[in-house]
Short mmCIF file of N, CA and C in Angstrom, two decimals:
data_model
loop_
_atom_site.label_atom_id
_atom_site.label_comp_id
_atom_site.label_asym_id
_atom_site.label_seq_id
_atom_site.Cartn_x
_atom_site.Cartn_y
_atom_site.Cartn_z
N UNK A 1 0.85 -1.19 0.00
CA UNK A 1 0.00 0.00 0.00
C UNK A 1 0.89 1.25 0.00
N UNK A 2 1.82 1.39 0.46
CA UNK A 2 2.81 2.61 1.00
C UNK A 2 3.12 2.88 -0.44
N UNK A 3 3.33 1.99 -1.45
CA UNK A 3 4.21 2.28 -2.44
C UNK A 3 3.24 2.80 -3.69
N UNK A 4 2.08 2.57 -3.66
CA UNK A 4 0.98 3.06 -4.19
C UNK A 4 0.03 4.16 -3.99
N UNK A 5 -0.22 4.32 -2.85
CA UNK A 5 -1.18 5.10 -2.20
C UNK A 5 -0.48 6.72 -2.55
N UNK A 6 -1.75 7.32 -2.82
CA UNK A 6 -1.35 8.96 -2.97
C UNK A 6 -0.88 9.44 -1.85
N UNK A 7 -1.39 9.04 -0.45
CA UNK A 7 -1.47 9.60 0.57
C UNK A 7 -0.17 9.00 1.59
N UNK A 8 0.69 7.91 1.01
CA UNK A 8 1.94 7.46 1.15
C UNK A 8 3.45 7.90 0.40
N UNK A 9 3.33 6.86 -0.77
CA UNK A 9 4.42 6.91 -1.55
C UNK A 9 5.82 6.89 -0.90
N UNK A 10 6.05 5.97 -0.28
CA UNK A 10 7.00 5.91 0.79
C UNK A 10 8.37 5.12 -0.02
N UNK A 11 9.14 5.84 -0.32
CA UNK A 11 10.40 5.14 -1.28
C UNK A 11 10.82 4.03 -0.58
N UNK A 12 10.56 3.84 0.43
CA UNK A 12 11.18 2.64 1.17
C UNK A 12 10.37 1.32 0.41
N UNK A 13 8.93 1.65 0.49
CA UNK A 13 8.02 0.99 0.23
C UNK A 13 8.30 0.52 -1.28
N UNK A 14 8.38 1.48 -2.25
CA UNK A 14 8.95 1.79 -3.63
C UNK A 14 9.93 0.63 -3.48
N UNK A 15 11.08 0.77 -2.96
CA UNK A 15 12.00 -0.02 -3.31
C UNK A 15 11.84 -1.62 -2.98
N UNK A 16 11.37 -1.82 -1.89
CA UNK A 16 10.85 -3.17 -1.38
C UNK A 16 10.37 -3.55 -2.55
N UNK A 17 9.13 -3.11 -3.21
CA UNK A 17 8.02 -3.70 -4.07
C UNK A 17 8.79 -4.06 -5.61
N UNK A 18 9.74 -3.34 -5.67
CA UNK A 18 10.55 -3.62 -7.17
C UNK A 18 11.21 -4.83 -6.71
N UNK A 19 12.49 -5.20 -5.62
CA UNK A 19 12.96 -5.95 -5.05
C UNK A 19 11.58 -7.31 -4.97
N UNK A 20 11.00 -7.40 -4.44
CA UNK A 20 9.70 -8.58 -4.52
C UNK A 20 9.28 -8.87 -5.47
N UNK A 21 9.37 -8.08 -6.95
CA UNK A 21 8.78 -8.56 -8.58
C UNK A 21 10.11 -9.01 -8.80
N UNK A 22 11.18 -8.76 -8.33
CA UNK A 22 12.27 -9.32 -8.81
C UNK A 22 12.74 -10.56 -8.28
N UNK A 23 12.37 -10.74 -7.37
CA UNK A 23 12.66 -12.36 -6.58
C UNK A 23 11.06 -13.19 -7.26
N UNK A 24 10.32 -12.44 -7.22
CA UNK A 24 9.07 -13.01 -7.86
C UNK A 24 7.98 -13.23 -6.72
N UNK A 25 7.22 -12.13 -6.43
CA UNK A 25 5.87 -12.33 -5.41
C UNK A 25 4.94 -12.72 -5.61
N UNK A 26 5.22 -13.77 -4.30
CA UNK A 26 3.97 -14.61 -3.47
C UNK A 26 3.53 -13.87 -2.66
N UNK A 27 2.46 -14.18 -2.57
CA UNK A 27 1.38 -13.71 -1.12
C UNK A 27 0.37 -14.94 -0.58
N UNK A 28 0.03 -14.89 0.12
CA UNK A 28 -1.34 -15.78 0.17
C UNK A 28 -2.71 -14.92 0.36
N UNK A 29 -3.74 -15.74 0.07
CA UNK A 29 -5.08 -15.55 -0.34
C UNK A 29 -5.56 -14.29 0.59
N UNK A 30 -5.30 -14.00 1.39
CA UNK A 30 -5.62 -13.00 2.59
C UNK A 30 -5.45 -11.58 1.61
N UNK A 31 -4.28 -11.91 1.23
CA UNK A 31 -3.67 -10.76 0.49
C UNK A 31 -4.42 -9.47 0.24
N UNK A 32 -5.80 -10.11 -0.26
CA UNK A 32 -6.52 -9.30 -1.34
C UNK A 32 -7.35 -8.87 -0.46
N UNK A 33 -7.73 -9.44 0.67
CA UNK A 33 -8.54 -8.93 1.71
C UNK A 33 -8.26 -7.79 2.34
N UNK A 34 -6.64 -8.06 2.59
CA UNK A 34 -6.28 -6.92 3.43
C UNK A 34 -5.70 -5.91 3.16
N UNK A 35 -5.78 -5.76 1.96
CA UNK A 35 -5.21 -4.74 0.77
C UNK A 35 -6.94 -3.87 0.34
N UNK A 36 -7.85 -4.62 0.08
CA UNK A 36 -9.02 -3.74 0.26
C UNK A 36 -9.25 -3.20 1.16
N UNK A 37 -9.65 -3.99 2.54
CA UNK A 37 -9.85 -3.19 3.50
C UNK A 37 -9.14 -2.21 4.30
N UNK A 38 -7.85 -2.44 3.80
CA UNK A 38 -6.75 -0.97 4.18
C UNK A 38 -7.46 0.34 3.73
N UNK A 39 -7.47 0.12 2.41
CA UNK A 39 -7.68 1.00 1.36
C UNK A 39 -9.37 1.07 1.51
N UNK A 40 -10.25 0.45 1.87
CA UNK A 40 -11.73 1.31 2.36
C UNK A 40 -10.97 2.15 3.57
N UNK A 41 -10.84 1.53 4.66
CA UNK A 41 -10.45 2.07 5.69
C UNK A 41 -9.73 3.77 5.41
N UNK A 42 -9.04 3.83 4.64
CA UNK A 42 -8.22 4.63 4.09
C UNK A 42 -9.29 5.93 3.56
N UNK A 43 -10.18 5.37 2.88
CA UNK A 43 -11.65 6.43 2.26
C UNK A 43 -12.47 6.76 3.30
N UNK A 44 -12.51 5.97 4.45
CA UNK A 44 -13.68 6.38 5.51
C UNK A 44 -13.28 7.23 6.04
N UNK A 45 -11.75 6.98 6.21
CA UNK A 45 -10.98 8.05 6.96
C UNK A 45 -10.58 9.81 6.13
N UNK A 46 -11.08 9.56 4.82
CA UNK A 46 -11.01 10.72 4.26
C UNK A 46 -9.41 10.93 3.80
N UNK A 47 -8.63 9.60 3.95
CA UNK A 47 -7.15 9.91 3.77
C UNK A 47 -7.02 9.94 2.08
N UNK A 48 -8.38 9.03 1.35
CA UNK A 48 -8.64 8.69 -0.24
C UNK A 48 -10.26 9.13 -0.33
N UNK A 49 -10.18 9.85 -1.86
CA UNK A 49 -11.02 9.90 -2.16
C UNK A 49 -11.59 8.43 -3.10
N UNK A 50 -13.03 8.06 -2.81
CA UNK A 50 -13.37 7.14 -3.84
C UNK A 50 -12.36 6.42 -5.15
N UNK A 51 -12.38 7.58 -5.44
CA UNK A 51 -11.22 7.16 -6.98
C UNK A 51 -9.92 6.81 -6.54
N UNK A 52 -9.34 7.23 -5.43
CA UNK A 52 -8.17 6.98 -5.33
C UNK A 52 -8.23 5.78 -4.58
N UNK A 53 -9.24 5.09 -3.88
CA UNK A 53 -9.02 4.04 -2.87
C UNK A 53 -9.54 2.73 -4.77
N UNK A 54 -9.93 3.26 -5.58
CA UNK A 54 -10.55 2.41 -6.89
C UNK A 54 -8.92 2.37 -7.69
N UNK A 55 -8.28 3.91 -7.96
CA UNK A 55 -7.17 3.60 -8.80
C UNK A 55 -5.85 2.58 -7.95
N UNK A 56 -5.90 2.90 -6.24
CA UNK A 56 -4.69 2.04 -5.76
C UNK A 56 -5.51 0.56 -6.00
N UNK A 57 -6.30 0.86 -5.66
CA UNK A 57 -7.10 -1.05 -5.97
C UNK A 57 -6.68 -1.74 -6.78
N UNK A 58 -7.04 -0.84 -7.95
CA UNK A 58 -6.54 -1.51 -9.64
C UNK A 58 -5.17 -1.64 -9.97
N UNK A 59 -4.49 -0.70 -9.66
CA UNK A 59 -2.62 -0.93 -9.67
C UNK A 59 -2.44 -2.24 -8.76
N UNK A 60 -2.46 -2.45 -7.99
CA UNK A 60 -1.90 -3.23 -6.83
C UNK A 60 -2.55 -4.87 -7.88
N UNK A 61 -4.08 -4.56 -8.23
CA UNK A 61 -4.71 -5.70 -8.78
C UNK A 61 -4.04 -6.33 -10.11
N UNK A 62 -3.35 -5.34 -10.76
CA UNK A 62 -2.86 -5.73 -12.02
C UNK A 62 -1.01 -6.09 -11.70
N UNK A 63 -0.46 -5.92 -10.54
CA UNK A 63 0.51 -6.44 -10.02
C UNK A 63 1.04 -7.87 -10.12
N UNK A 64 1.98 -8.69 -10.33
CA UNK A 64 1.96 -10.26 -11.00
C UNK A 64 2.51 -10.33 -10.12
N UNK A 65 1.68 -11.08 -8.61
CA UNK A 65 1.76 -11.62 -7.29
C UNK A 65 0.72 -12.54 -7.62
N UNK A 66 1.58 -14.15 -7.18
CA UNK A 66 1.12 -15.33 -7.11
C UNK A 66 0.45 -15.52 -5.99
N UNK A 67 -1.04 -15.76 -6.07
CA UNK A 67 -1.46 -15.45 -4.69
C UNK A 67 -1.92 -17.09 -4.42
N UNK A 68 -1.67 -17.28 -3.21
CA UNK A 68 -1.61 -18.57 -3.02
C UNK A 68 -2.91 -19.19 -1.91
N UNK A 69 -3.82 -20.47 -2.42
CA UNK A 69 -4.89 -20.36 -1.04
C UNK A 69 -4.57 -20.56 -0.17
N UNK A 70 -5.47 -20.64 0.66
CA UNK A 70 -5.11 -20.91 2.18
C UNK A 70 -6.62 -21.92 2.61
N UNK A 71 -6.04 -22.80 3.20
CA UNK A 71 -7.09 -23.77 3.76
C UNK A 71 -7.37 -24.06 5.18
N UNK A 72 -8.52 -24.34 6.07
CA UNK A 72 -8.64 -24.20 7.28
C UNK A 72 -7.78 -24.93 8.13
N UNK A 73 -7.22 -26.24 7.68
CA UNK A 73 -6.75 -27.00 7.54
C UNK A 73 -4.99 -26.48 8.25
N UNK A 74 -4.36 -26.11 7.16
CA UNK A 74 -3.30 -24.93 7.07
C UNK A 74 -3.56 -24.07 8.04
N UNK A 75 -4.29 -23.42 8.24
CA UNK A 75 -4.15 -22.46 9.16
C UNK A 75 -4.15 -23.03 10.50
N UNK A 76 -5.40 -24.26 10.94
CA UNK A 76 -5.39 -24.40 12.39
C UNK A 76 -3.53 -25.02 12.75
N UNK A 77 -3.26 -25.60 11.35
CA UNK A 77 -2.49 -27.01 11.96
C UNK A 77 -0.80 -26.48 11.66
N UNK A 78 -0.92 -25.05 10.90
CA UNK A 78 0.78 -24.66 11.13
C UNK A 78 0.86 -23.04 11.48
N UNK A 79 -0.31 -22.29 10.84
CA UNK A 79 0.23 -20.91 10.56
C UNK A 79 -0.46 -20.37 12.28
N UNK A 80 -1.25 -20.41 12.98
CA UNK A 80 -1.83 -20.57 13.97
C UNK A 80 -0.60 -20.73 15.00
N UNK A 81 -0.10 -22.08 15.07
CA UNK A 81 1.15 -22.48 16.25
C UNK A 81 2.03 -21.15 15.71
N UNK A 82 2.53 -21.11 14.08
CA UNK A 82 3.56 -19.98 13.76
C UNK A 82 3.31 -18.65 14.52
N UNK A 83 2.05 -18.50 14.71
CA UNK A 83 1.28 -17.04 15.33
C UNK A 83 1.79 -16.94 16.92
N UNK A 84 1.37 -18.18 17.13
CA UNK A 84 1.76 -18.40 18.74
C UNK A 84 3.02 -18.32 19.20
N UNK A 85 3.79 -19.02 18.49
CA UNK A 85 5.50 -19.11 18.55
C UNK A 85 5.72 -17.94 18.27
N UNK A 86 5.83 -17.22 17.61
CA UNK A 86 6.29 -15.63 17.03
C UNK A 86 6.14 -14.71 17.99
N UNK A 87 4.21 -14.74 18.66
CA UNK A 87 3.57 -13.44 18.67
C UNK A 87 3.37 -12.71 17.58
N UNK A 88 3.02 -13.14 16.47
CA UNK A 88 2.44 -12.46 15.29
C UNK A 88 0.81 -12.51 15.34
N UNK A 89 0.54 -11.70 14.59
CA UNK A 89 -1.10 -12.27 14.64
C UNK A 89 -1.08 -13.42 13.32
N UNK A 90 -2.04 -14.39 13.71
CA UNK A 90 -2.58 -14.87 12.56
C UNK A 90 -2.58 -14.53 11.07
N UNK A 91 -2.57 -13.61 10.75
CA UNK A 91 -2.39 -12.75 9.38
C UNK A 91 -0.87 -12.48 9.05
N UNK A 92 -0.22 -12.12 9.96
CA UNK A 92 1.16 -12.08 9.42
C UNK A 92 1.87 -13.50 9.88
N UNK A 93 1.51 -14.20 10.56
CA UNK A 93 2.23 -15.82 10.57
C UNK A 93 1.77 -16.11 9.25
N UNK A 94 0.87 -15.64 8.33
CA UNK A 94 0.73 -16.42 6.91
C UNK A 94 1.39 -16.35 5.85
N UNK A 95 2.15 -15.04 6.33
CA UNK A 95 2.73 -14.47 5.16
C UNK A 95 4.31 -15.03 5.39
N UNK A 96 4.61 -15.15 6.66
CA UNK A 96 6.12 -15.83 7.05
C UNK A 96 5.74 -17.22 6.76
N UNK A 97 4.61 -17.93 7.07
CA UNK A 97 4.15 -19.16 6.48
C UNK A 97 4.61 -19.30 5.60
N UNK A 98 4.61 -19.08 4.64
CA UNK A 98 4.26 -18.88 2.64
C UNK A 98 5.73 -19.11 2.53
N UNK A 99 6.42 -18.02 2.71
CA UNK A 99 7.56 -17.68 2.90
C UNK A 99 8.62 -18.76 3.15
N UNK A 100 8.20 -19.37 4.68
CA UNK A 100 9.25 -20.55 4.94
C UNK A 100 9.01 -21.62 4.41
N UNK A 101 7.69 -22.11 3.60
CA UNK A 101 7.67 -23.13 2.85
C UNK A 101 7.94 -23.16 1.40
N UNK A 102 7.72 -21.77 0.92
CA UNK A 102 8.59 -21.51 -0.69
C UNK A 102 10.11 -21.47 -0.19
N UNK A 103 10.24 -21.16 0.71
CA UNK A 103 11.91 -21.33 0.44
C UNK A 103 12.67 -19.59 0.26
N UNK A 104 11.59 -19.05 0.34
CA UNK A 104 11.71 -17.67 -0.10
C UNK A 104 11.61 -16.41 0.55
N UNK A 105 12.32 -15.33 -0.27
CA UNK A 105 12.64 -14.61 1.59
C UNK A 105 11.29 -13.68 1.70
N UNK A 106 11.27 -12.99 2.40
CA UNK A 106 9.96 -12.05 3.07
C UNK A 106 10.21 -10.53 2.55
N UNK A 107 9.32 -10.16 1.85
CA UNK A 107 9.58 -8.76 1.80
C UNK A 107 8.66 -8.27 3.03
N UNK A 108 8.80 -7.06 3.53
CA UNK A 108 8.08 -6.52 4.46
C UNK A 108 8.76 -4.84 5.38
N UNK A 109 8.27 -4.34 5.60
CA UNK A 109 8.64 -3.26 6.34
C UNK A 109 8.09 -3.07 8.05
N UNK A 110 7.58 -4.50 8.00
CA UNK A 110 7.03 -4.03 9.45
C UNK A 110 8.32 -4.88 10.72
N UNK A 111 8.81 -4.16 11.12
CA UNK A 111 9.75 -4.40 12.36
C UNK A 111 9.11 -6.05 13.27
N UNK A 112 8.21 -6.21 13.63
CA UNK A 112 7.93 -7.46 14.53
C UNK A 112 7.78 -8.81 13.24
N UNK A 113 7.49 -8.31 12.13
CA UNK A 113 7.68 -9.49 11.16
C UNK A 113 9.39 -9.89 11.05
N UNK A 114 9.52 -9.11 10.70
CA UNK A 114 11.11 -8.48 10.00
C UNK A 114 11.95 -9.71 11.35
N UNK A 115 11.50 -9.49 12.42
CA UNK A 115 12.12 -10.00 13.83
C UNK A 115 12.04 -11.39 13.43
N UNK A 116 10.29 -12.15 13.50
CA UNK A 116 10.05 -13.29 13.68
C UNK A 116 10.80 -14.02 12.51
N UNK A 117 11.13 -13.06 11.23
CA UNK A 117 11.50 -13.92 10.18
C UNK A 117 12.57 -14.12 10.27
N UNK A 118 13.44 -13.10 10.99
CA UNK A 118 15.22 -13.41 11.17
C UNK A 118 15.21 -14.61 12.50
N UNK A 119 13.99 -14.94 13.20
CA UNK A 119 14.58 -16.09 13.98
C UNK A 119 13.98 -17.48 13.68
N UNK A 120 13.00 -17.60 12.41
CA UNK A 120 12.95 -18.35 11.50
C UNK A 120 13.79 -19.03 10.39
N UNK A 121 14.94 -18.31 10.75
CA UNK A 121 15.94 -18.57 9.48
C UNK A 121 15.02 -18.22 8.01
N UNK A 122 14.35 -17.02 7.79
CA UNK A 122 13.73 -16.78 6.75
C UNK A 122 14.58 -15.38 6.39
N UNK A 123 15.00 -15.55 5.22
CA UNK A 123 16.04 -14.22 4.19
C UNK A 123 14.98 -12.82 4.53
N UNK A 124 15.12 -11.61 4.55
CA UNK A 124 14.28 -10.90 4.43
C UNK A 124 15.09 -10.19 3.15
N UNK A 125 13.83 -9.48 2.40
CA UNK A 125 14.23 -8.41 1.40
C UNK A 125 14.57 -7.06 2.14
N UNK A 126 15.03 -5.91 1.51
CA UNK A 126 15.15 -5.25 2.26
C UNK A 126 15.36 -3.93 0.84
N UNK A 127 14.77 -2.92 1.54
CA UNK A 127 14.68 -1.58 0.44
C UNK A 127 16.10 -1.28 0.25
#
């Protein structure tokens, strides 16, 4: 979102997101959830107008990120304990999930991921 959003544009963000098409981004299925509801959240708050919470939608949507499902299954029986072990929430154990089972490193800018993934033995990207 940082690297898109009018109301961001955070070069850090910028650089991460080139770095992640270049290793080749995964996400899992959540992805899309929580990339909308940022971005409503973002319009209620008056930070986007309509069009702009529709044009970051559509950029981010036309982005070539392999988005991967997720099954209940998966979640109770690894990404869940990953949540617990970490202290991540549920939502970001999915994304270090993904991550330690592709084999592949983590892009991310958020500091408590960034943590759990360096004591995962998971590579992080980095801007």
């Amino acid at each position: 979102i940082g690297a898109t959003s009018p109301d961001e544009g955070l070069p850090n963000a910028l650089s991460l997101v080139a770095r992640a098409f270049e290793a080749g981004a995964i996400a899992p299925a959540l992805f899309a959830y929580e990339i909308e509801n940022v971005l409503l959240v973002k319009e209620r708050r008056r930070a986007f107008s309509p069009s702009d919470r529709q044009r970051t939608s559509d950029v981010i949507a036309s982005l070539p990120i392999d988005v991967r499902a997720l099954d209940a299954q998966r979640v109770r029986n690894r990404i869940a304990p990953l949540a617990t072990r970490t202290g991540l929430s549920v939502y970001d154990a999915a994304y270090l999930d993904l991550a330690i089972e592709m084999g592949a490193p983590l892009a991310t800018l958020d500091r408590r991921l960034s943590a759990s993934a360096r004591a995962e033995g998971v590579e992080l990207l980095l801007p």
